[in-house]
mmCIF file of C-alpha atoms in Angstrom:
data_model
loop_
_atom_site.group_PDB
_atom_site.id
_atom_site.type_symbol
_atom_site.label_atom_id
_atom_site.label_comp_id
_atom_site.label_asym_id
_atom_site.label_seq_id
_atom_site.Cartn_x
_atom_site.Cartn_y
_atom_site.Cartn_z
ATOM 1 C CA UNK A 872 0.559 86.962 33.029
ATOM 2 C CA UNK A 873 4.084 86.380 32.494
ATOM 3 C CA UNK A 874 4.260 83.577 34.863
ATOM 4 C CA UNK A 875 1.502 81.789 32.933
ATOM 5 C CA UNK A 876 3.322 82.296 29.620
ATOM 6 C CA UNK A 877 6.443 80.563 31.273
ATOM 7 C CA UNK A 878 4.180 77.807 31.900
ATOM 8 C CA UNK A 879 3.050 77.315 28.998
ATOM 9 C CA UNK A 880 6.653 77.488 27.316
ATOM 10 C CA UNK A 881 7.501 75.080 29.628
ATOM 11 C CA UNK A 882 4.945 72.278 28.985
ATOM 12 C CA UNK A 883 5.055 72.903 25.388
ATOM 13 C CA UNK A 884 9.283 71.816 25.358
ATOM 14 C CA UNK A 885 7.889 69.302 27.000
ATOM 15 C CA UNK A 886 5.540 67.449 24.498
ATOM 16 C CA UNK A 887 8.125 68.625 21.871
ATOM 17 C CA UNK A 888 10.999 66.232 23.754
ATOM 18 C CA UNK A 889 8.442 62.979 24.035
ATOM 19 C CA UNK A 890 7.130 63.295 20.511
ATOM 20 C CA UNK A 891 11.130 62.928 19.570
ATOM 21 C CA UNK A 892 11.644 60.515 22.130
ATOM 22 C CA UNK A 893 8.735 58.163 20.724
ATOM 23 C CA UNK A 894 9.928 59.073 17.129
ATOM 24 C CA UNK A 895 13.466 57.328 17.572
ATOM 25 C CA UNK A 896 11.526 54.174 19.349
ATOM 26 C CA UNK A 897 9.632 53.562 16.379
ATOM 27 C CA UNK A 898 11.845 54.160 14.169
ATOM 28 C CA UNK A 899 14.390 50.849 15.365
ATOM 29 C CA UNK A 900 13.583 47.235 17.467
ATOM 30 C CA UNK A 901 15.825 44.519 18.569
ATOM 31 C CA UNK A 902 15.819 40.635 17.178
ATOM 32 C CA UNK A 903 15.848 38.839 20.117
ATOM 33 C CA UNK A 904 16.522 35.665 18.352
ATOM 34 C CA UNK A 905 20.090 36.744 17.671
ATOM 35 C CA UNK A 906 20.326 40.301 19.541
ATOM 36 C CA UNK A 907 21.058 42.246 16.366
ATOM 37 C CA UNK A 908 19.656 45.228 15.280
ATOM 38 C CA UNK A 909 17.514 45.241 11.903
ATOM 39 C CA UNK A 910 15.501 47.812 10.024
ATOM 40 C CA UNK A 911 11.388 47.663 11.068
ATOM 41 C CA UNK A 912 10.397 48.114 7.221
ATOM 42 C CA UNK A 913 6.740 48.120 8.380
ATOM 43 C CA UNK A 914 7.584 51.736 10.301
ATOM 44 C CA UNK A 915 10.159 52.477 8.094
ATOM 45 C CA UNK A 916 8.664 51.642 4.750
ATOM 46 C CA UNK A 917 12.063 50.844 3.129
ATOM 47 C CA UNK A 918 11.656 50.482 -0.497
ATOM 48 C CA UNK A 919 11.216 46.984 -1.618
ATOM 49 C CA UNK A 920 14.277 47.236 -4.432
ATOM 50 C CA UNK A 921 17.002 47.926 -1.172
ATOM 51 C CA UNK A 922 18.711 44.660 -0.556
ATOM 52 C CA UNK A 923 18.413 44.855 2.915
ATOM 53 C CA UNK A 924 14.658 44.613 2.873
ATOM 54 C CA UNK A 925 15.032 41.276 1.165
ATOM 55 C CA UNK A 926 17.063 40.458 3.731
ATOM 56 C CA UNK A 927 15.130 41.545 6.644
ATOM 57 C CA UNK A 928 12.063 40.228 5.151
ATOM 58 C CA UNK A 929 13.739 36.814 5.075
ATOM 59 C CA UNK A 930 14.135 36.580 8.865
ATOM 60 C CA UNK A 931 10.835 38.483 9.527
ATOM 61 C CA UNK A 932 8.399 35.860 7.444
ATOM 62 C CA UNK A 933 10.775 32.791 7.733
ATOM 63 C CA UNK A 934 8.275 30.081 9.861
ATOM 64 C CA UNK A 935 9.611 26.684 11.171
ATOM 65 C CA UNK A 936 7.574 24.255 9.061
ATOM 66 C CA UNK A 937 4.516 22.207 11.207
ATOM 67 C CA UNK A 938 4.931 18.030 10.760
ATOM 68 C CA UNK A 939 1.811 18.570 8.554
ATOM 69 C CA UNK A 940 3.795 20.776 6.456
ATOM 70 C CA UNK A 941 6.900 18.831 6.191
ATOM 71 C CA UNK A 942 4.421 15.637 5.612
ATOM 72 C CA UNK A 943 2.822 16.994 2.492
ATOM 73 C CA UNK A 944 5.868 18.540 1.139
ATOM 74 C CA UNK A 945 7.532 14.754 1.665
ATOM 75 C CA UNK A 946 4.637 13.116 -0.705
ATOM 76 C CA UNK A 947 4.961 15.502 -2.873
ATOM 77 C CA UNK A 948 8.934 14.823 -3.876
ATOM 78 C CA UNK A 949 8.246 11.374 -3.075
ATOM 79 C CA UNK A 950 5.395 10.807 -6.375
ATOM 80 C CA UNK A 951 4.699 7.122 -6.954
ATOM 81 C CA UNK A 952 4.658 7.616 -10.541
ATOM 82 C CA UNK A 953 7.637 6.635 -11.756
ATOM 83 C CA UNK A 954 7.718 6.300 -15.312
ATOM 84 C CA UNK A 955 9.890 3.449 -15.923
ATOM 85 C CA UNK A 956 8.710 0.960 -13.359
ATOM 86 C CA UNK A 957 5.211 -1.315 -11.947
ATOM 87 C CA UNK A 958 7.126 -1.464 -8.615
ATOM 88 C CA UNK A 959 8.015 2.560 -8.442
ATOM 89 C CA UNK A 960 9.640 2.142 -4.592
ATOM 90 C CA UNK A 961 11.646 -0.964 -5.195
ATOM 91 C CA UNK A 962 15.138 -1.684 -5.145
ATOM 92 C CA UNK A 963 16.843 -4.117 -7.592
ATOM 93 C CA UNK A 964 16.792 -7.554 -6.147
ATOM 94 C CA UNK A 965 20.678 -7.976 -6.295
ATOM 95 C CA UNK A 966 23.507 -6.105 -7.598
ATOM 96 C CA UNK A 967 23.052 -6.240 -11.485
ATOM 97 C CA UNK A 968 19.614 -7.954 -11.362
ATOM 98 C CA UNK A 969 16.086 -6.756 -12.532
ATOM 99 C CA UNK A 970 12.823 -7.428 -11.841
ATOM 100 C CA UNK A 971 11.641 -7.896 -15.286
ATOM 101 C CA UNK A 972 8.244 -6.877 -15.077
ATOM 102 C CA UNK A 973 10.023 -3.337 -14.401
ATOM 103 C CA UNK A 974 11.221 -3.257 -18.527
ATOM 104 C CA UNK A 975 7.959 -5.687 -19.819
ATOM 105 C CA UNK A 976 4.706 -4.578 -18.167
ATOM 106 C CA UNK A 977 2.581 -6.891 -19.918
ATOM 107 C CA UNK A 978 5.066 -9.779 -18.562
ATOM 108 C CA UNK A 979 3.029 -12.530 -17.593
ATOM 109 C CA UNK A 980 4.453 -13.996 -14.339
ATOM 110 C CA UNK A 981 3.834 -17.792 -13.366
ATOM 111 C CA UNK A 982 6.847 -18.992 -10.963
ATOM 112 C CA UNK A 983 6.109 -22.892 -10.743
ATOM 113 C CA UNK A 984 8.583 -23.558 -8.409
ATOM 114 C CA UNK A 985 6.722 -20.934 -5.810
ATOM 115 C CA UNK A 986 3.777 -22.732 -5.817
ATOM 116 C CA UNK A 987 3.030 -26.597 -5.980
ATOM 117 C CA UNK A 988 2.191 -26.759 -9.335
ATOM 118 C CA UNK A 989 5.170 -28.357 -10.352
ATOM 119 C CA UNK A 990 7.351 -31.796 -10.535
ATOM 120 C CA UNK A 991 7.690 -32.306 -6.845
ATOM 121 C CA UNK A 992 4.659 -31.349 -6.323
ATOM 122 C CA UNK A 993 5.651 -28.584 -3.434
ATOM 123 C CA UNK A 994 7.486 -24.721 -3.138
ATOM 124 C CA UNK A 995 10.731 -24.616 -3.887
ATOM 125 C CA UNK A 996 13.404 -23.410 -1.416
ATOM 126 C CA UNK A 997 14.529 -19.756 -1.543
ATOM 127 C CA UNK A 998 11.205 -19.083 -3.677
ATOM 128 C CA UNK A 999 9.562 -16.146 -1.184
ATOM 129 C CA UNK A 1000 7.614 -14.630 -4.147
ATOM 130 C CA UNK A 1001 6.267 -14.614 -7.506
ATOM 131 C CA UNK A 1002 8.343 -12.136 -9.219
ATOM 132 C CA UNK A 1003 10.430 -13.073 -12.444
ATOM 133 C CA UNK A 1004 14.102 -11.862 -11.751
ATOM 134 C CA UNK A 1005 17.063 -11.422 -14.317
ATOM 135 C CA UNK A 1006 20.507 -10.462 -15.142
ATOM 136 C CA UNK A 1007 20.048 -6.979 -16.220
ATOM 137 C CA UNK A 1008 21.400 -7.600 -19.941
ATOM 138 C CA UNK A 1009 19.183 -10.707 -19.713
ATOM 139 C CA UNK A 1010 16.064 -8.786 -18.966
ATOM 140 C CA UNK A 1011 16.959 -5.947 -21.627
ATOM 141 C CA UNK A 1012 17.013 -8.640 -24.707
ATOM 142 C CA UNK A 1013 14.106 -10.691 -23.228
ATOM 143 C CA UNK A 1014 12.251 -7.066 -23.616
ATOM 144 C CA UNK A 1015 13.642 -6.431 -27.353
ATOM 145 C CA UNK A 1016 12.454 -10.110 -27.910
ATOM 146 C CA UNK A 1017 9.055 -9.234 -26.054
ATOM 147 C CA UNK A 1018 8.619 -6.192 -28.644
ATOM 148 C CA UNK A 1019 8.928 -8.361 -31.451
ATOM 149 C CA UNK A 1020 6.167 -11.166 -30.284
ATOM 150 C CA UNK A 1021 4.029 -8.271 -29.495
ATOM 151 C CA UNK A 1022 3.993 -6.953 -32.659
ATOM 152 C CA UNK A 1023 2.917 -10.644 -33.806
ATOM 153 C CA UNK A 1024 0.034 -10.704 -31.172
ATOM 154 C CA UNK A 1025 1.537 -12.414 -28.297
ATOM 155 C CA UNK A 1026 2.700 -11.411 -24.599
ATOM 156 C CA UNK A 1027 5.876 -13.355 -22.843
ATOM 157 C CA UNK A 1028 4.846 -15.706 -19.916
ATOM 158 C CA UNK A 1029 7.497 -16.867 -17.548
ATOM 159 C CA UNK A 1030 7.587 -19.971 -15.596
ATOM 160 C CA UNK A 1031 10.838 -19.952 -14.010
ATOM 161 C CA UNK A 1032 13.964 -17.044 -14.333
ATOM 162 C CA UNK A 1033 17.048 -16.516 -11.833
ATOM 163 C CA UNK A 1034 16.796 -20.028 -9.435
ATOM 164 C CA UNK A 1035 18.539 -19.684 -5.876
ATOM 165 C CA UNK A 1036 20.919 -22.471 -5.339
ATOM 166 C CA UNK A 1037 18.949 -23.559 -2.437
ATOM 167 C CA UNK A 1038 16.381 -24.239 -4.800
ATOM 168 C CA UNK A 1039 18.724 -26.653 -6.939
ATOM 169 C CA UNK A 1040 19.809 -27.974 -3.854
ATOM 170 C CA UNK A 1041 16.134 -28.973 -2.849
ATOM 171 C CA UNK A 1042 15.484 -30.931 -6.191
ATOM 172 C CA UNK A 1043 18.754 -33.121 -5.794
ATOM 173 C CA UNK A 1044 16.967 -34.069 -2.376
ATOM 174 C CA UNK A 1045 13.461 -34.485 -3.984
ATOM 175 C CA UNK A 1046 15.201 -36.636 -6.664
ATOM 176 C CA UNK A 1047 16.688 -38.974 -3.864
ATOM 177 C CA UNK A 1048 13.697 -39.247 -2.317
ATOM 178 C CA UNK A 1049 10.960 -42.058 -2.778
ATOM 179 C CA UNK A 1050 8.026 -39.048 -3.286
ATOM 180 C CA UNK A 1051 6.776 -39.726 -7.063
ATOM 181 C CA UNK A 1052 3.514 -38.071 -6.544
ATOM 182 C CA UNK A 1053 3.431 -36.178 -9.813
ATOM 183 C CA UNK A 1054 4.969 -39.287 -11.635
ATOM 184 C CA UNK A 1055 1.799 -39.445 -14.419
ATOM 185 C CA UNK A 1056 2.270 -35.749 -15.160
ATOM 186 C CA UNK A 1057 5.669 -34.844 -15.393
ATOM 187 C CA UNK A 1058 8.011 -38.111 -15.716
ATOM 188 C CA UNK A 1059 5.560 -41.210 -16.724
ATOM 189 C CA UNK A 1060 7.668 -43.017 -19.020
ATOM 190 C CA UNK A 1061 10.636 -42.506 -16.594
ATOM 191 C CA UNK A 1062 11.678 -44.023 -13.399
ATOM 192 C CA UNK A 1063 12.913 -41.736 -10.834
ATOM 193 C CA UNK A 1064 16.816 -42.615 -10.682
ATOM 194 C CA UNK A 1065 16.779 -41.510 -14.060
ATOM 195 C CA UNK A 1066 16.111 -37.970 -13.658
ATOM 196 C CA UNK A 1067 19.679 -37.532 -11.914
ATOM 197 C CA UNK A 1068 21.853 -36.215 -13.122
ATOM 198 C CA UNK A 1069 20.297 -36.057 -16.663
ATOM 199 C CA UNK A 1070 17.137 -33.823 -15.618
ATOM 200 C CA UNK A 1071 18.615 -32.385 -12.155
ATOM 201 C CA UNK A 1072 21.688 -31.660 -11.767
ATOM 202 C CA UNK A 1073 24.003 -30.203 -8.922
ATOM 203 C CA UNK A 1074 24.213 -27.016 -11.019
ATOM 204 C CA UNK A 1075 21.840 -24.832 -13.077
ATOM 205 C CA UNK A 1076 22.207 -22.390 -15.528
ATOM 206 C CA UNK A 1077 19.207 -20.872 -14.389
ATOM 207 C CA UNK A 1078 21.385 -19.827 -10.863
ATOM 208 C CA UNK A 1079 23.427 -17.650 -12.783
ATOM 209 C CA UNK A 1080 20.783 -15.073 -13.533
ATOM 210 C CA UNK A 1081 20.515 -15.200 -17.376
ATOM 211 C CA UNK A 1082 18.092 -18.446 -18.206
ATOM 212 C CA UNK A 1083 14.457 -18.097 -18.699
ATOM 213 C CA UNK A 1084 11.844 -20.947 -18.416
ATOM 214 C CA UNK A 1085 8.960 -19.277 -20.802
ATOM 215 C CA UNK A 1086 5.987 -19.639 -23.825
ATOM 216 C CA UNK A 1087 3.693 -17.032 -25.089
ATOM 217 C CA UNK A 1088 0.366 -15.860 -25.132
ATOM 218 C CA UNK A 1089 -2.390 -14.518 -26.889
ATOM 219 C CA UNK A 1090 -2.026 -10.462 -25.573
ATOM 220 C CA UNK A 1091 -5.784 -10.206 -25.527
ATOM 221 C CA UNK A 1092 -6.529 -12.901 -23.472
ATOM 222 C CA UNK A 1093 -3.130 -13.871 -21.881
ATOM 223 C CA UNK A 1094 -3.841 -17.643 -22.956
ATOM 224 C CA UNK A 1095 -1.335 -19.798 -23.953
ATOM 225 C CA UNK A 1096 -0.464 -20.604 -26.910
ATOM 226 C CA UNK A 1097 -0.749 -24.476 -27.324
ATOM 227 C CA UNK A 1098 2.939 -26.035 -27.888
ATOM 228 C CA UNK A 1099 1.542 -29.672 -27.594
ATOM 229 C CA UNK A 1100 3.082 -30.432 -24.278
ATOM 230 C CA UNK A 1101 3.486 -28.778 -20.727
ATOM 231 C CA UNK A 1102 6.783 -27.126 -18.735
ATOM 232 C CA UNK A 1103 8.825 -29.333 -16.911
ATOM 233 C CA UNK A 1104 7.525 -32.237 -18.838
ATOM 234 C CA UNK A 1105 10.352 -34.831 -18.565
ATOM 235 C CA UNK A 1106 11.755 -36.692 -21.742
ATOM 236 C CA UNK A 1107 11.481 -36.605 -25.484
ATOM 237 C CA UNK A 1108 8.054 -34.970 -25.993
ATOM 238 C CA UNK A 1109 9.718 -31.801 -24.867
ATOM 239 C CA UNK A 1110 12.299 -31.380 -27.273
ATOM 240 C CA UNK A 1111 11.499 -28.330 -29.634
ATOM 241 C CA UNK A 1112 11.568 -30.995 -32.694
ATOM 242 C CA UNK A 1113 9.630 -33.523 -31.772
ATOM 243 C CA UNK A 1114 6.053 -34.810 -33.088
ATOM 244 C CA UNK A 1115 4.437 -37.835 -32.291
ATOM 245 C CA UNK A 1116 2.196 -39.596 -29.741
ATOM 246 C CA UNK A 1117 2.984 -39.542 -26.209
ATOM 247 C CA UNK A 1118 1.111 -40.609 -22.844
ATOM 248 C CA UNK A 1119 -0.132 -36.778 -22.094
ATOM 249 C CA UNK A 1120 -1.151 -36.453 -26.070
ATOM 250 C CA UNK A 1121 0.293 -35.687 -29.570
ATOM 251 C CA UNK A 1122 2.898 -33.682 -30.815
ATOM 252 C CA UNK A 1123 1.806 -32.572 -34.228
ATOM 253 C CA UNK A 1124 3.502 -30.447 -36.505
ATOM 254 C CA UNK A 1125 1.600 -27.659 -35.926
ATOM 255 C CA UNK A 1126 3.117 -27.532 -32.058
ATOM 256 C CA UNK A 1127 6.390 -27.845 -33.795
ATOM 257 C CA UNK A 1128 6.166 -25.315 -35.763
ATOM 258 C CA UNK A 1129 4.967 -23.017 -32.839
ATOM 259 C CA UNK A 1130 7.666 -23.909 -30.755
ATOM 260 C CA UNK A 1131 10.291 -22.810 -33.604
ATOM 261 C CA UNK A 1132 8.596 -19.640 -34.036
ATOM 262 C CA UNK A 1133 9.216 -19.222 -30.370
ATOM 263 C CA UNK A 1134 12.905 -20.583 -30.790
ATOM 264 C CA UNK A 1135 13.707 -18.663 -33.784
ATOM 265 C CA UNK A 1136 12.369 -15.028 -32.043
ATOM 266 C CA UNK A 1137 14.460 -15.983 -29.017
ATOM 267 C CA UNK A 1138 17.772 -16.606 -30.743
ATOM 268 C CA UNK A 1139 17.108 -13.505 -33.071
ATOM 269 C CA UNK A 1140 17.318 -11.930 -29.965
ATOM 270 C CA UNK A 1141 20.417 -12.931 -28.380
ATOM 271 C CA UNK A 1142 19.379 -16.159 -26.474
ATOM 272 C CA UNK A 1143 20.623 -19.717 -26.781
ATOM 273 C CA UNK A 1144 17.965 -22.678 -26.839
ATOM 274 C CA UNK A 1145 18.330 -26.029 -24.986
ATOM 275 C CA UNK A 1146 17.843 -29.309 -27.402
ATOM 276 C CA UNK A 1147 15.675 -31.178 -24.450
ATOM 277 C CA UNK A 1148 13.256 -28.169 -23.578
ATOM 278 C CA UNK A 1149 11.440 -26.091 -26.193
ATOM 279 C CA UNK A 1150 10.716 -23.745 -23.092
ATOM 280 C CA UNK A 1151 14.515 -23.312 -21.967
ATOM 281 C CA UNK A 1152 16.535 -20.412 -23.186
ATOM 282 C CA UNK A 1153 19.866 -18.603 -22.060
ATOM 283 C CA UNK A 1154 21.612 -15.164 -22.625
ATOM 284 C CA UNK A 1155 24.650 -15.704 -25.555
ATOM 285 C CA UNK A 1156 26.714 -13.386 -23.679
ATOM 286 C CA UNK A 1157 25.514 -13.651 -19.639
ATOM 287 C CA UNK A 1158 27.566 -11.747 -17.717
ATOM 288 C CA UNK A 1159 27.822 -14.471 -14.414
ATOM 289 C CA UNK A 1160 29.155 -17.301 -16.652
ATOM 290 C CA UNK A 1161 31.072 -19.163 -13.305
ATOM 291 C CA UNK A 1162 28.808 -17.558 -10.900
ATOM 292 C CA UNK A 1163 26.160 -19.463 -9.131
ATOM 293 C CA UNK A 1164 23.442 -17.605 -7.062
ATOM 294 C CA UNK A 1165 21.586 -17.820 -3.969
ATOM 295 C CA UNK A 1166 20.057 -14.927 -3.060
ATOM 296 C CA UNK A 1167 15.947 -15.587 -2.442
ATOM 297 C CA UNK A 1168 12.802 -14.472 -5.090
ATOM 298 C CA UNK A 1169 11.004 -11.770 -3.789
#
């Protein structure tokens, strides 16, 4: 009898050691990541104010992103609405340039010399796009100027901006050559020797960044208004006072008057105009004055 009592003593400290044994092995683990020992707040239930639950917590939930993850989290910082551009992932052209249509949205943009609907008749060097460019200080008073003829019912359309040299340097060729296709349309009471250097030149303002070839249009239908004669249009008919008969049409004083609205908004607004083209305006105060250009449209 007292034999089986010592038994039973005996497997009874038993149990009692393993049940302490298994106690303390809950009660810790091991981070293998960095062999230190943290707290298991799972077993230990560590109250969610003590710091070094936060802490533990941290490392226990923290999950290496998937590329899916990282993907979605990069278009969502990377929004394409931006608020103060059409062209939201664009650089600036240049140093110091715009692209206007960035301040004017309604900007209407016809580059002649990127296409061939223009005096020579063919693409300009240097023009690899369609998209009006400026001088930064140019582009912000074209824009205040832009308010204004909205107000009166009309959107800016540009035919030419910033020119690349190498696009200069193509018309001094063109006007050496003997091609005179578009002779009845743009120079008709001319002969071609005569349009250098009085028409073409070496040099253009426009290469400095702050001249603008432009007219304006109706905003609801984005038609032109009708200034009795055409861009580019070589020789008197084309100077903002003229009226008369030419061989494209008349000049009458309605056009005139037109093209001094257009003059007198233009200078309001900080631009110069240009005696031999009612379209042909340039920045007061542009900052390149002595600084010719040749970086391509884009």
């Amino acid at each position: 009898m007292i034999r089986h009592s010592k038994k039973a003593f005996f497997y009874a400290f038993l149990a009692l050691v393993s049940l302490t044994i298994v106690s303390c092995k809950v009660s810790k683990g091991v981070d293998k990541k960095d062999d230190t020992v943290v707290k298991d707040v799972t077993a230990n239930k560590v109250p969610v104010n003590d710091p070094t639950t936060i802490e533990v917590q941290t490392s226990a939930t923290l999950q290496t992103p998937t590329d899916a993850q990282t993907s979605a989290t990069t278009q969502t910082t990377s929004s394409p609405n931006d608020q103060t551009t059409n062209y939201p992932n664009d650089q600036p052209p240049h140093e110091g340039f715009v692209y206007v249509k960035t301040l004017i949205p309604d900007l209407v943009e016809d580059l002649r010399y990127a296409t061939t609907n223009n005096f020579m008749g063919e693409k300009a060097d240097g023009y690899e796009g369609t998209r009006v460019i400026l001088s930064r200080p140019a582009a912000e008073a074209l824009k205040s100027a832009a308010d204004e003829f909205r107000e009166m019912g009309y959107v800016i359309k540009v035919y030419d901006a910033y020119r690349p040299q190498r696009a200069v340097n193509h018309f001094v060729r063109w006007s050496k050559s003997n091609d005179q296709r578009n002779k009845a349309d743009y120079f008709p009471t001319l002969k071609k020797n005569q349009l250098f250097p009085t028409y073409i030149a070496y040099k253009s303002g426009h290469t400095k960044g702050s001249t603008i070839d432009m007219t304006i249009c109706d905003k609801n239908t984005n038609e032109e208004v009708d200034m009795g004669g055409h861009f580019d249009y070589f020789g008197e008919p084309s100077h903002p006072s003229f009226t008369g008969k030419y061989p494209l049409g008349t000049v009458t004083q309605e056009h005139k008057k037109r093209r001094m609205m257009l003059r007198e908004v233009m200078v309001r607004h900080g631009f110069k105009p240009y005696d031999s083209e009612w379209w042909h305006f340039t920045l007061k105060n542009e900052p390149y004055p002595n600084t010719w250009f040749d970086f391509p449209v884009k």
